[in-house]
Coordinates of C-alpha atoms in Angstrom, one line a residue:
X994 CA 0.0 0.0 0.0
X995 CA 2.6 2.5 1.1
X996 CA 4.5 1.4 -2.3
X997 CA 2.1 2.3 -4.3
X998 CA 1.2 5.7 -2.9
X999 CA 5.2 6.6 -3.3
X1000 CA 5.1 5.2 -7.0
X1001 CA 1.7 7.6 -7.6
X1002 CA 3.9 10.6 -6.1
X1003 CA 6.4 10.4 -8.3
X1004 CA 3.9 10.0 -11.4
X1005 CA 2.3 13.2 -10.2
X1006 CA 5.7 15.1 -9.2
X1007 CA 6.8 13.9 -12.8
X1008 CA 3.8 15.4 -14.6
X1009 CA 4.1 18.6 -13.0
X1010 CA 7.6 19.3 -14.2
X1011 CA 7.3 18.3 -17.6
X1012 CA 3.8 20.8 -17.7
X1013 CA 6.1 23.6 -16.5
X1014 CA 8.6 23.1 -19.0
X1015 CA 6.5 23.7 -22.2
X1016 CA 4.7 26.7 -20.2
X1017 CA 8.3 28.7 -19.9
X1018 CA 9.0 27.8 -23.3
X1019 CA 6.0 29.3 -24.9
X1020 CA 6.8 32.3 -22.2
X1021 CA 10.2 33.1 -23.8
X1022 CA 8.8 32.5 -27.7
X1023 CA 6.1 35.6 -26.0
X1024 CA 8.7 37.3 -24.8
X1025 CA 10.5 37.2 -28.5
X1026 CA 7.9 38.1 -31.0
X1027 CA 6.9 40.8 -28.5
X1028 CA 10.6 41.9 -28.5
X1029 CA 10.2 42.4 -32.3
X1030 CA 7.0 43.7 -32.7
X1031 CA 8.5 46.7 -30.7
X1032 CA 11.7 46.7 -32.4
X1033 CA 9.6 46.6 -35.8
X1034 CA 7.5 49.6 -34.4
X1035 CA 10.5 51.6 -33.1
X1036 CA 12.0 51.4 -37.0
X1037 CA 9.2 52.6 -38.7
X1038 CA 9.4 56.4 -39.3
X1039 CA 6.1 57.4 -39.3
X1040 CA 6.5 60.9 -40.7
X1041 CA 8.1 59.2 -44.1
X1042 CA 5.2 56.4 -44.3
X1043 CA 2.7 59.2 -43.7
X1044 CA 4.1 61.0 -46.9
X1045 CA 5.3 58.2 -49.1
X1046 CA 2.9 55.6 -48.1
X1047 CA -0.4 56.6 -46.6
X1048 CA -1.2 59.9 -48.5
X1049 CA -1.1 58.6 -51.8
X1050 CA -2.7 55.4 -50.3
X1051 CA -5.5 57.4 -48.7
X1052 CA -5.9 59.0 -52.5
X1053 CA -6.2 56.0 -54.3
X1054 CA -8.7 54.4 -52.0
X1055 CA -10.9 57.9 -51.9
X1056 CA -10.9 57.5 -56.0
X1057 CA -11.6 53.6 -55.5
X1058 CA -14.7 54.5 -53.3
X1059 CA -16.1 57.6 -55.4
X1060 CA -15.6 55.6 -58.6
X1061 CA -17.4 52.4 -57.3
X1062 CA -20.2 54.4 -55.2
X1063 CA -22.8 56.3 -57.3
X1064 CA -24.0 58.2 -54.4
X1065 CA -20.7 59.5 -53.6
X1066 CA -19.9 60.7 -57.0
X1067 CA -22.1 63.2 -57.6
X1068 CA -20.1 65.0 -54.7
X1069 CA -16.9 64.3 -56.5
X1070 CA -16.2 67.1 -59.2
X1071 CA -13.3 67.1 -61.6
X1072 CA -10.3 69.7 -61.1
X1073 CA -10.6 72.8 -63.4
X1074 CA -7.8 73.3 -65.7
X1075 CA -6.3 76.1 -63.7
X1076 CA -6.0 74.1 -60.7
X1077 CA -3.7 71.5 -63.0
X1078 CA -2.2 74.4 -64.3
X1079 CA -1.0 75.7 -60.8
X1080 CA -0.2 71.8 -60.0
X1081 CA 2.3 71.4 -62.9
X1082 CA 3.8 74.6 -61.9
X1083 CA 4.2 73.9 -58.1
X1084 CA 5.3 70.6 -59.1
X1085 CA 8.0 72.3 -61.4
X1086 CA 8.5 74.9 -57.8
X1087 CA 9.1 72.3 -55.1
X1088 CA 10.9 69.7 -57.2
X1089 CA 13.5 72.4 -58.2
X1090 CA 14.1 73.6 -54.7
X1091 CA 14.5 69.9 -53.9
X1092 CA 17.2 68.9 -56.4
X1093 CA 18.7 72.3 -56.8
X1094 CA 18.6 73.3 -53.2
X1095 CA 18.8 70.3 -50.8
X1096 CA 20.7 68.0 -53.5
X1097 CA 23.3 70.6 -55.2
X1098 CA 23.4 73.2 -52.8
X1099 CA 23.7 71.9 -49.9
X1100 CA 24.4 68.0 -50.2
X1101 CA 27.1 68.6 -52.9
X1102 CA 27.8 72.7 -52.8
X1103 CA 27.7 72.8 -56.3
X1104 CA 27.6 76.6 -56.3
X1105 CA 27.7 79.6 -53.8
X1106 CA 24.9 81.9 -53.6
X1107 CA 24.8 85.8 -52.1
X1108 CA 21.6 85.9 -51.4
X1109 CA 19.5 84.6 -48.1
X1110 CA 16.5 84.7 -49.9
X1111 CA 17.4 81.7 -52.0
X1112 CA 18.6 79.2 -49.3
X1113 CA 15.3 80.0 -47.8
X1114 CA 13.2 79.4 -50.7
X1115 CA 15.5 75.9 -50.9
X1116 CA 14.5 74.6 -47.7
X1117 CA 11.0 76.0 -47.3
X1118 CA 9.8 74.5 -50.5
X1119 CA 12.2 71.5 -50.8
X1120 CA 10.3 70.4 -47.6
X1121 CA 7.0 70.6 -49.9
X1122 CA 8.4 66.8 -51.3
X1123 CA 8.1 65.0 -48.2
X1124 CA 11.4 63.5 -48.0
X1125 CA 12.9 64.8 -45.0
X1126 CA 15.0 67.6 -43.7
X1127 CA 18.0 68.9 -45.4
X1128 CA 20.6 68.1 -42.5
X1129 CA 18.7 64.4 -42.6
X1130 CA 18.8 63.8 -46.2
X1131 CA 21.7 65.9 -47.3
X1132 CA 23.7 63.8 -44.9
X1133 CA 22.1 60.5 -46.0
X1134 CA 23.2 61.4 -49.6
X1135 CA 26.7 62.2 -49.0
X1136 CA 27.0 59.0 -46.8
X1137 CA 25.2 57.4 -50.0
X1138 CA 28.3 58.8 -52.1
X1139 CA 30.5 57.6 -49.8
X1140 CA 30.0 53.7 -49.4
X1141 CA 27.7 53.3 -52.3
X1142 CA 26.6 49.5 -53.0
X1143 CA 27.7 49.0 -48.9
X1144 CA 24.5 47.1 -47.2
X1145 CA 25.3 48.6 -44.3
X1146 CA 26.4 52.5 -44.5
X1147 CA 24.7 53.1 -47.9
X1148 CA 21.1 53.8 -46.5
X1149 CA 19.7 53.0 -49.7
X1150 CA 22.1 50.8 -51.1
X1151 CA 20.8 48.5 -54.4
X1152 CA 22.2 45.3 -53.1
X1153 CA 19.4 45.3 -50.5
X1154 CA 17.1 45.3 -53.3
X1155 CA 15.2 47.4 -55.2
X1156 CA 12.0 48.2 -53.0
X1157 CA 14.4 49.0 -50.3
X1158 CA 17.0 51.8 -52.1
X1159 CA 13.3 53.3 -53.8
X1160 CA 11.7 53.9 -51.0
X1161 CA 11.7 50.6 -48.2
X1162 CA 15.2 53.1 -46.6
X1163 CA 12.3 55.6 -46.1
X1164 CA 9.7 53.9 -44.4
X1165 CA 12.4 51.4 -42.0
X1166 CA 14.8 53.2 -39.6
X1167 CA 18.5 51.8 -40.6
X1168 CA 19.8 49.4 -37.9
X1169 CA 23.3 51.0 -37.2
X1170 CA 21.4 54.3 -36.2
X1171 CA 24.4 55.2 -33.9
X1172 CA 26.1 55.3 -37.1
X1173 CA 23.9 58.0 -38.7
X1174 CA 24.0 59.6 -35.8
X1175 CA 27.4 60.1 -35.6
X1176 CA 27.8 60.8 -39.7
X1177 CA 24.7 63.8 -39.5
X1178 CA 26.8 65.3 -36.6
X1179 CA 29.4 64.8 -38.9
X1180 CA 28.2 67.0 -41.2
X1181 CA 26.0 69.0 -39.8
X1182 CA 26.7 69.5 -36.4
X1183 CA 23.6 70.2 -33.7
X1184 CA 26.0 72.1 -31.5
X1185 CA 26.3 74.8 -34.3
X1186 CA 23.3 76.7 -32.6
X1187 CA 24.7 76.8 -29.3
X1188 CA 28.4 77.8 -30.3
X1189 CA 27.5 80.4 -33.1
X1190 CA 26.8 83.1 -31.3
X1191 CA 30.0 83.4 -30.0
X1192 CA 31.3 82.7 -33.3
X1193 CA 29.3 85.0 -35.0
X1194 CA 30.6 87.9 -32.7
X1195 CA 34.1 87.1 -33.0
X1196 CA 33.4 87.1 -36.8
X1197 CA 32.1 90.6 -36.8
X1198 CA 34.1 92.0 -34.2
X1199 CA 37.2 90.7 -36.8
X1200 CA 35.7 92.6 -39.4
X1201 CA 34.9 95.4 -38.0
X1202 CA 39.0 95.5 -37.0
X1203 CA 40.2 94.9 -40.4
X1204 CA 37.4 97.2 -42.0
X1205 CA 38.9 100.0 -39.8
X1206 CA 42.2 99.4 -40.9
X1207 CA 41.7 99.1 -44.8
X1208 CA 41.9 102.7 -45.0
X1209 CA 45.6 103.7 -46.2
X1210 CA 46.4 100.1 -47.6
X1211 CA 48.0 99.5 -51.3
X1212 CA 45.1 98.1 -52.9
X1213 CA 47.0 94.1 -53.2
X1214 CA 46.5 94.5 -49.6
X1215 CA 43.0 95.1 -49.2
X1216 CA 40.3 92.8 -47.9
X1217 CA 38.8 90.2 -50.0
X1218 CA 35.3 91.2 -49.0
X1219 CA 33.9 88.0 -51.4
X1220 CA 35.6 85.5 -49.0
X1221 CA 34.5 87.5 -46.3
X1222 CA 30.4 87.3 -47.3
X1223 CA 30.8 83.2 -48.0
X1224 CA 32.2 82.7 -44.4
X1225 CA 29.2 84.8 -43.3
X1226 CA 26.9 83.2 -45.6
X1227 CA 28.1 79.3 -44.6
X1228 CA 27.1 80.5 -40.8
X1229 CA 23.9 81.5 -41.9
X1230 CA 23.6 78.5 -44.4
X1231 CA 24.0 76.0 -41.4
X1232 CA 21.7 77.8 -38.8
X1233 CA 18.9 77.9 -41.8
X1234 CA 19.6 74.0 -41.8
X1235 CA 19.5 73.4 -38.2
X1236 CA 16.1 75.5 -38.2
X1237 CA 14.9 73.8 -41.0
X1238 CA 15.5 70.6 -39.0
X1239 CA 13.4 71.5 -36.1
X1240 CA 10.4 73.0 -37.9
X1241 CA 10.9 70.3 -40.5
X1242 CA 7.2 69.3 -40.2
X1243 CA 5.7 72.5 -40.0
X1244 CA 7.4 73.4 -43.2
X1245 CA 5.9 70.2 -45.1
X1246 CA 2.3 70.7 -43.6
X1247 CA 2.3 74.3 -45.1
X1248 CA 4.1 74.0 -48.2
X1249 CA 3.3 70.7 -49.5
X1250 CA -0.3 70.3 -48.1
X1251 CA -2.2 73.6 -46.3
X1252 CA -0.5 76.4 -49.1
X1253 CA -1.3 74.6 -52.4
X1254 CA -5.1 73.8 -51.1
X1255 CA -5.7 77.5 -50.0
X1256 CA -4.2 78.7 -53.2
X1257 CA -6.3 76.9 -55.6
X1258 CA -9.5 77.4 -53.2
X1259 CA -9.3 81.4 -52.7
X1260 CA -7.6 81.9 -55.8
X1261 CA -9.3 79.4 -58.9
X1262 CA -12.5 78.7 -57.0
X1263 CA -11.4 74.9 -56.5
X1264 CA -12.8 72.6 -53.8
X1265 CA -11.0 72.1 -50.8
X1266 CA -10.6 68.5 -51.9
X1267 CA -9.4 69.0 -55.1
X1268 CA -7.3 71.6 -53.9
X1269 CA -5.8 68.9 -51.6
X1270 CA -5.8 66.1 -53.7
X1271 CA -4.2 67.6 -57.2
X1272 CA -1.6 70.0 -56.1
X1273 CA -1.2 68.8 -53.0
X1274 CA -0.1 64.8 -52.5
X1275 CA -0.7 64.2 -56.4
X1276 CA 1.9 66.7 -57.2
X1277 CA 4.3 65.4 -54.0
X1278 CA 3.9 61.6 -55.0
X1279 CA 5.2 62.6 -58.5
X1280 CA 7.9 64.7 -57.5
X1281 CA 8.8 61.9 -54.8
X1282 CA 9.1 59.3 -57.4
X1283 CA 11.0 61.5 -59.7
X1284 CA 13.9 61.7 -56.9
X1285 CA 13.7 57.9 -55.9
X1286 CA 13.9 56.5 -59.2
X1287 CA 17.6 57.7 -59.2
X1288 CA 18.5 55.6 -56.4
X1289 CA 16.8 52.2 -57.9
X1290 CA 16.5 52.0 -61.7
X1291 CA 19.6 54.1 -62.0
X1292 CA 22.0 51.7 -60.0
X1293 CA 20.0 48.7 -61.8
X1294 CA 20.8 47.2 -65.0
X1295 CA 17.6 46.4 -66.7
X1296 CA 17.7 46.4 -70.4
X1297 CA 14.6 48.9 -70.9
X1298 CA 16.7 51.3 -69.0
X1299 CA 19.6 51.1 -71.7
X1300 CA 22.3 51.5 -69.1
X1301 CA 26.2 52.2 -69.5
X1302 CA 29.3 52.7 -67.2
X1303 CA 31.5 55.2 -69.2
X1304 CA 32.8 56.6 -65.9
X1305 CA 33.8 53.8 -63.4
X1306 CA 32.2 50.3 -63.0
X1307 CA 33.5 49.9 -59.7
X1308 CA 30.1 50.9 -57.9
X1309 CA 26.3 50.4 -59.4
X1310 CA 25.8 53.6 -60.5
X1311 CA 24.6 53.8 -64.1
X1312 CA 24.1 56.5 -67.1
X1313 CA 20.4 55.3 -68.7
X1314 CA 19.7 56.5 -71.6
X1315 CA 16.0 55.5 -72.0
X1316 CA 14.5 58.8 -72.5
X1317 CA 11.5 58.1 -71.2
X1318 CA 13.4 57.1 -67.7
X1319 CA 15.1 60.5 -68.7
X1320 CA 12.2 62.4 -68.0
X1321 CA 10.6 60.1 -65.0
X1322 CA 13.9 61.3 -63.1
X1323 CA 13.6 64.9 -64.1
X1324 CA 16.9 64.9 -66.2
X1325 CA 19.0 62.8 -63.1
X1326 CA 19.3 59.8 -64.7
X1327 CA 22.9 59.6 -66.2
X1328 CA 23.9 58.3 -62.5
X1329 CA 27.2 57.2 -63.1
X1330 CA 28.2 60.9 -64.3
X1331 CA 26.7 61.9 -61.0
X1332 CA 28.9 59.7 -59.0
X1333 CA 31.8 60.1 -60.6
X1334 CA 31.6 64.0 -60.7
X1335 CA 29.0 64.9 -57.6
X1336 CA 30.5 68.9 -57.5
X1337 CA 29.2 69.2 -61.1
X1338 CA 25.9 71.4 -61.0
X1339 CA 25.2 69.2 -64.1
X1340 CA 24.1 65.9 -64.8
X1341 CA 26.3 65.3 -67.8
X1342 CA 28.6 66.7 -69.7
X1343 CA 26.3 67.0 -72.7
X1344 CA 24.9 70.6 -73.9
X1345 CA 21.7 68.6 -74.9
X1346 CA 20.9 66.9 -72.3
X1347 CA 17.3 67.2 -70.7
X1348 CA 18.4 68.9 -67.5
X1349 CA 16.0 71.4 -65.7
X1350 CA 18.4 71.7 -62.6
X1351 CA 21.5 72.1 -64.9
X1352 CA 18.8 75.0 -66.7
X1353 CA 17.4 76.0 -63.6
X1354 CA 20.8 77.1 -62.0
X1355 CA 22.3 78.1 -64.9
X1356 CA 19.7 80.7 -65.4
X1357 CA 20.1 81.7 -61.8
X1358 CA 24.1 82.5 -62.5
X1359 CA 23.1 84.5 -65.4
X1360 CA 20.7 86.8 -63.3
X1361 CA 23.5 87.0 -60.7
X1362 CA 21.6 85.0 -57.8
X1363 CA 24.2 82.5 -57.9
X1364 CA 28.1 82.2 -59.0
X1365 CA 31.3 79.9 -58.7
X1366 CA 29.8 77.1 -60.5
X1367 CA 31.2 74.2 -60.5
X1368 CA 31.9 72.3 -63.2
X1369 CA 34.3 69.4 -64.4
X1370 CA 37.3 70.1 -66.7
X1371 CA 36.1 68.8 -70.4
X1372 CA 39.8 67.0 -70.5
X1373 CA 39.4 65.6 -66.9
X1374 CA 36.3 64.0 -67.8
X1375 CA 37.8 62.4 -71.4
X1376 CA 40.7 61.2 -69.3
X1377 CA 38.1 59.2 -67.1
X1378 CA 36.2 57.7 -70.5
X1379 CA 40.0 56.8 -71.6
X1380 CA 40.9 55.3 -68.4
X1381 CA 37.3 53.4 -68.3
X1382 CA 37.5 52.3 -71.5
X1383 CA 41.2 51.3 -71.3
X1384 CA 40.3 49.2 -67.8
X1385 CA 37.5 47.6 -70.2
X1386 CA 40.1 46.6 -73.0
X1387 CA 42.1 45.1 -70.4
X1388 CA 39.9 42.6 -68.4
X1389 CA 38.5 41.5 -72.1
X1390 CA 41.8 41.1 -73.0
X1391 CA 42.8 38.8 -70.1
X1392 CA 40.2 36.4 -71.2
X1393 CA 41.8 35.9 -73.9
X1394 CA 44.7 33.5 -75.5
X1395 CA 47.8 36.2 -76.7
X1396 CA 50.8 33.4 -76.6
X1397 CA 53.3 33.3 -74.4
X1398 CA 54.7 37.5 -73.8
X1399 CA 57.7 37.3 -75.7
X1400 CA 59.4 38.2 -72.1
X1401 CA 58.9 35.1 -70.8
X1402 CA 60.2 33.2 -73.6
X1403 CA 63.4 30.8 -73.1
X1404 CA 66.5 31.7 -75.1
X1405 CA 67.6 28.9 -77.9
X1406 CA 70.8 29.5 -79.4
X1407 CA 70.8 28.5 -83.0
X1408 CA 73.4 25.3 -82.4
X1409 CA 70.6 24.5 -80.0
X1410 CA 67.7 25.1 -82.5
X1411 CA 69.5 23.3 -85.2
X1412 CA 70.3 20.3 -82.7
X1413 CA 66.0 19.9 -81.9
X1414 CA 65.6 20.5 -85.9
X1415 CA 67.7 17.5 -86.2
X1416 CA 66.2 15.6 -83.3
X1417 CA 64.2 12.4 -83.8
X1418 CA 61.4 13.3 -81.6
X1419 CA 60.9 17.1 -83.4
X1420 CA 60.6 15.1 -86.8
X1421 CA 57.1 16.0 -87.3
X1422 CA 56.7 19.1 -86.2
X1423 CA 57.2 22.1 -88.3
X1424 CA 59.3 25.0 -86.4
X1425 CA 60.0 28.6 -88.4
X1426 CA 61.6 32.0 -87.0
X1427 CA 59.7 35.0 -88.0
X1428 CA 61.7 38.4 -86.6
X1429 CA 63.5 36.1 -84.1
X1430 CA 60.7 34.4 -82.4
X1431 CA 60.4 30.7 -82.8
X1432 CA 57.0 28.7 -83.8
X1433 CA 55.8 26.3 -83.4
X1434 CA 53.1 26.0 -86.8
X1435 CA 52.2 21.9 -86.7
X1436 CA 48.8 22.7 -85.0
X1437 CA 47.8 24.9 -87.8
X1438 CA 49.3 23.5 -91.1
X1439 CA 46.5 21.4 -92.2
X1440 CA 44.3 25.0 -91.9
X1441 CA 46.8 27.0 -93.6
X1442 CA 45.2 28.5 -96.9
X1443 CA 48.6 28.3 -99.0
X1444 CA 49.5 24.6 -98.1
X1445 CA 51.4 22.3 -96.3
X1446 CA 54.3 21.9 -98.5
X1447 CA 54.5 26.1 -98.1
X1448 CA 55.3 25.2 -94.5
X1449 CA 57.1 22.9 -94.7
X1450 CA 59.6 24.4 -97.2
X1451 CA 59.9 27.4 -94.7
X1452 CA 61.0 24.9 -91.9
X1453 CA 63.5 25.6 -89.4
X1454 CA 64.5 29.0 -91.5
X1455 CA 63.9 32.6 -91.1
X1456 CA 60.0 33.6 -93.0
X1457 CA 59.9 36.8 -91.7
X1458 CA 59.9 38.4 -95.2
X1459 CA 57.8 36.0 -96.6
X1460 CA 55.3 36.3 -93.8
X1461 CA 55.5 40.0 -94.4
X1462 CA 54.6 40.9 -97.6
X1463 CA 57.8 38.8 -99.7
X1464 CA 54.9 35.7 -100.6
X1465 CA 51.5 37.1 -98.9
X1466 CA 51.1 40.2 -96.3
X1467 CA 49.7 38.7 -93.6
X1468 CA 46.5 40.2 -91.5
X1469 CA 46.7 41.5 -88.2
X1470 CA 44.2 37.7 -87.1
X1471 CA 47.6 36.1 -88.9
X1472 CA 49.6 37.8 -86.3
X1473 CA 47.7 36.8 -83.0
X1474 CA 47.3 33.5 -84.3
X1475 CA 51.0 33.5 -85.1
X1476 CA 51.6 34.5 -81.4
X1477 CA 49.6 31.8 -79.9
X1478 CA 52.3 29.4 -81.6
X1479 CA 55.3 31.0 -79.8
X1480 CA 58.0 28.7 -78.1
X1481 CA 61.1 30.6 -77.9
X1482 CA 63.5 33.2 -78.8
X1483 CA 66.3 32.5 -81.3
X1484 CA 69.2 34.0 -79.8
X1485 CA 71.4 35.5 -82.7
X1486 CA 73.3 38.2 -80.5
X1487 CA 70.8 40.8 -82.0
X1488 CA 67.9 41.8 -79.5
X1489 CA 66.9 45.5 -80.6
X1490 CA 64.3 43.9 -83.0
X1491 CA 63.2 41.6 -80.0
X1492 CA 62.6 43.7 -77.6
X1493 CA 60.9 46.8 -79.8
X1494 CA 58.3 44.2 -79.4
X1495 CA 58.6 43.6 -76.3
X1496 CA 57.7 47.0 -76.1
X1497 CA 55.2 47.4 -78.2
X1498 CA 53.3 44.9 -77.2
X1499 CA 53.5 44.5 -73.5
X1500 CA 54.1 48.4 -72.6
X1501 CA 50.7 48.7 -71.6
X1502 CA 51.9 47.4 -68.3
X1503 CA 54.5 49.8 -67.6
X1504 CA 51.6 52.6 -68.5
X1505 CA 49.1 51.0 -66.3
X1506 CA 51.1 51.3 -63.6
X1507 CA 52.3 54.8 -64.4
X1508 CA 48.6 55.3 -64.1
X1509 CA 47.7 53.4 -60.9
X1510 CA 50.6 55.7 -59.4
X1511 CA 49.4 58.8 -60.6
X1512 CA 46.0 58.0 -59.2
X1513 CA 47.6 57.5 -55.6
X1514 CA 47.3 61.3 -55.1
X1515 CA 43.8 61.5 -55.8
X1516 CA 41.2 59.2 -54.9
X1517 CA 38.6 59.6 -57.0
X1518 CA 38.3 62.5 -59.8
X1519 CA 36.1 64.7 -57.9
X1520 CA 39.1 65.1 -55.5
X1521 CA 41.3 65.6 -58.7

């Protein structure tokens, strides 16, 4: 009896640990997914998703609905041709001050400005796009340019795919966000508010000094009141950005959202909706897509996007010539131009080319808003083609079957050749000396055109005038078929003739690394 009460102890002491096993298990697997439902929650940034994803979302539905409801469409009127007017214009507006102002001013300081006006207009109406804040995305960009195709400091780098660098970088926070952190303060510095004052008095109080004693100086000695007005200007460039930053919202809400609505209601009659809708997150989703197609299709290859690497092939970056892709990415599409030159205000080095930032800035120079444009040497940029080109020569040459160099040919004296000529095992094969190099022509003589018995009369003697021109002038494929035939060098105590080939054919070495040196200095040709 008391046996079997100790056995039924054990039975129910056993059952009770094996039900609290499976109970902690499924604890921790809670614990997990609820882990990464708020680290999933903590990446999305919800400003970006509201104006990439859920506006034009919240659009498309509204249209969806109208369309398939017949009560509802009666309320739903069609935009008057002035409001689409305005909305091609204000899309023209904002995009401008997007590429022009956050992309080539202040991303890539393509050009210097004297006016405050036009940094302001820049980050007012860039902010219309919906794409963030200048110091956010200017700093994104450069780190972009930086370590393009890297799937970890690229924030929109192609190897992640091509949802991610068009618009999935938006939506998800990065991971290494201590990184970005560190590369925006980097580049644009938070503690710029905070110190400038102090700065900014120094600045003036330095002026004012020299000002007072420019009077009496030789005119060489004078201050250069230019230099004086950028240094001025980049304070005031950075404290826009840093405000801009803060009120980054603010500046979105009214410019690409409130403005364009009141406009078209007060000023064309529209309806608030329309007004909304059309010039509003129509115009924005456009203008959003003609920015983020440079970052996907243009680092893609896809045959409908024609794409070429005149520039450098080391990163993604392409040039697509597709016009139609031209015009999607408002005249930003030749990508590997971009990269390879980002201080250029253009996108290519091409008069022609559908550009209206190139246009837009260009015209800003000529009515004296802007100066000290930058803009890549015509030779610097051939010398890149060249070198491209050149680097493209090469690898396709590698693939392929030259012959021995004639450098690493083995030295036969002639007592030597004549002793392999008389050799047994050399009996059938067919060996002739054309400008000092020996062949080796038994794996060809059955294919060649003038005979056997041609060959074979030319055995073991010099043909180099016959192979020249004194029987049939041979074409350049004779030649690099001839070389692939090589064995060795006859060694008649004259070399000049030898090694002028030697040169001519394997001096591209020498130059290459001539180059490779020369490049030391500069890293890229934007440094150059």
């Amino acid at each position: 009896m008391e046996k079997s009460q100790i056995i039924k102890r054990k039975v129910a002491s056993s059952n009770h640990g094996s039900s609290t096993a499976p109970s902690s298990q499924l604890k921790n697997v809670h614990t997990k997914m609820k882990k990464r439902k708020t680290d999933f929650l903590n990446r999305i940034n919800y400003s970006h998703t509201f104006s990439v994803v859920v506006l034009p979302l919240v659009v498309a539905l509204y249209y969806i609905v109208v369309s398939t409801t017949h009560s509802l469409s009666a309320y739903c009127s069609s935009p008057k041709n002035s409001t689409l007017v305005f909305s091609g214009l204000y899309f023209h507006v904002t995009l401008l001050a997007f590429t022009s102002g956050y992309h080539k001013y202040f991303t890539h300081n393509t050009f210097q400005t004297n006016s405050k006006g036009l940094p302001l207009f820049f980050v007012v109406f860039g902010s219309a796009l919906g794409l963030g804040s200048v110091r956010w995305w200017a700093s994104l960009h450069r780190a972009h340019h930086h370590f393009t195709d890297d799937t970890e400091r690229d924030p929109y780098s192609i190897k992640r795919g091509v949802f991610w660098s068009h618009c999935g970088w938006l939506i998800k926070k990065p991971k290494i966000t201590t990184f970005y952190q560190e590369f925006m303060e980097q580049e644009f510095p938070l503690k710029l508010h905070v110190e400038e004052s102090k700065e900014e008095e120094d600045f003036r109080s330095d002026l004012n000094e020299v000002l007072s004693n420019v009077e009496g100086e030789d005119e060489e000695d004078q201050v250069d009141y230019d230099l004086l007005n950028i240094q001025r200007l980049t304070l005031y460039d950075h404290k826009l950005v840093l405000w801009q930053n803060s009120y980054y919202l603010f500046c979105f809400l009214t410019t690409g959202l409130i403005l364009p609505t009141l406009v078209t209601y007060f000023f064309f009659g529209e309806t608030l909706t329309n007004g909304l809708i059309y010039p509003g997150i129509i115009r924005m989703f456009c203008s959003q897509q003609c920015v983020l197609l440079t970052e996907s299709i243009c680092h893609k290859s896809y045959l409908f996007s024609i794409p070429t690497q005149p520039y450098n092939d080391k990163n993604s970056s392409r040039n697509c010539h597709n016009p139609i892709l031209t015009v999607l990415t408002y005249g930003q599409a030749n990508q590997n131009y971009h990269h390879e030159f980002p201080h250029d205000y253009r996108n290519s080095s091409s008069v022609l080319a559908f550009d209206p930032t190139k246009w837009f800035i260009w015209s800003l120079y000529k009515i004296g808003l802007v100066d000290d444009l930058c803009s890549t040497p015509s030779d610097l940029i051939t010398q890149i083609r060249i070198q491209q080109s050149q680097a493209i020569i090469t690898r396709a040459k590698s693939q392929l079957n030259w012959g021995t160099p004639i450098s690493k040919l083995p030295r036969i004296t002639p007592k030597d050749f004549k002793r392999i000529l008389a050799s047994s095992n050399h009996s059938d094969r067919i060996y002739i000396v054309i400008q000092n190099i020996i062949h080796d022509i038994t794996p060809f003589m059955d294919q060649h055109p003038g005979g056997v018995q041609l060959l074979k009369a030319s055995h073991g003697k010099d043909a180099t005038k016959a192979f020249f021109g004194g029987v049939y002038g041979h074409s350049t494929a004779a030649n690099n078929l001839l070389a692939t035939m090589r064995i060795g060098i006859l060694d008649v105590g004259n070399e000049e003739e030898v090694w002028r080939r030697v040169v001519k054919e394997e001096g591209n070495v020498d130059e290459d690394k001539g180059r490779n040196k020369g490049s030391e200095q500069y890293k890229t040709a934007e440094a150059a």
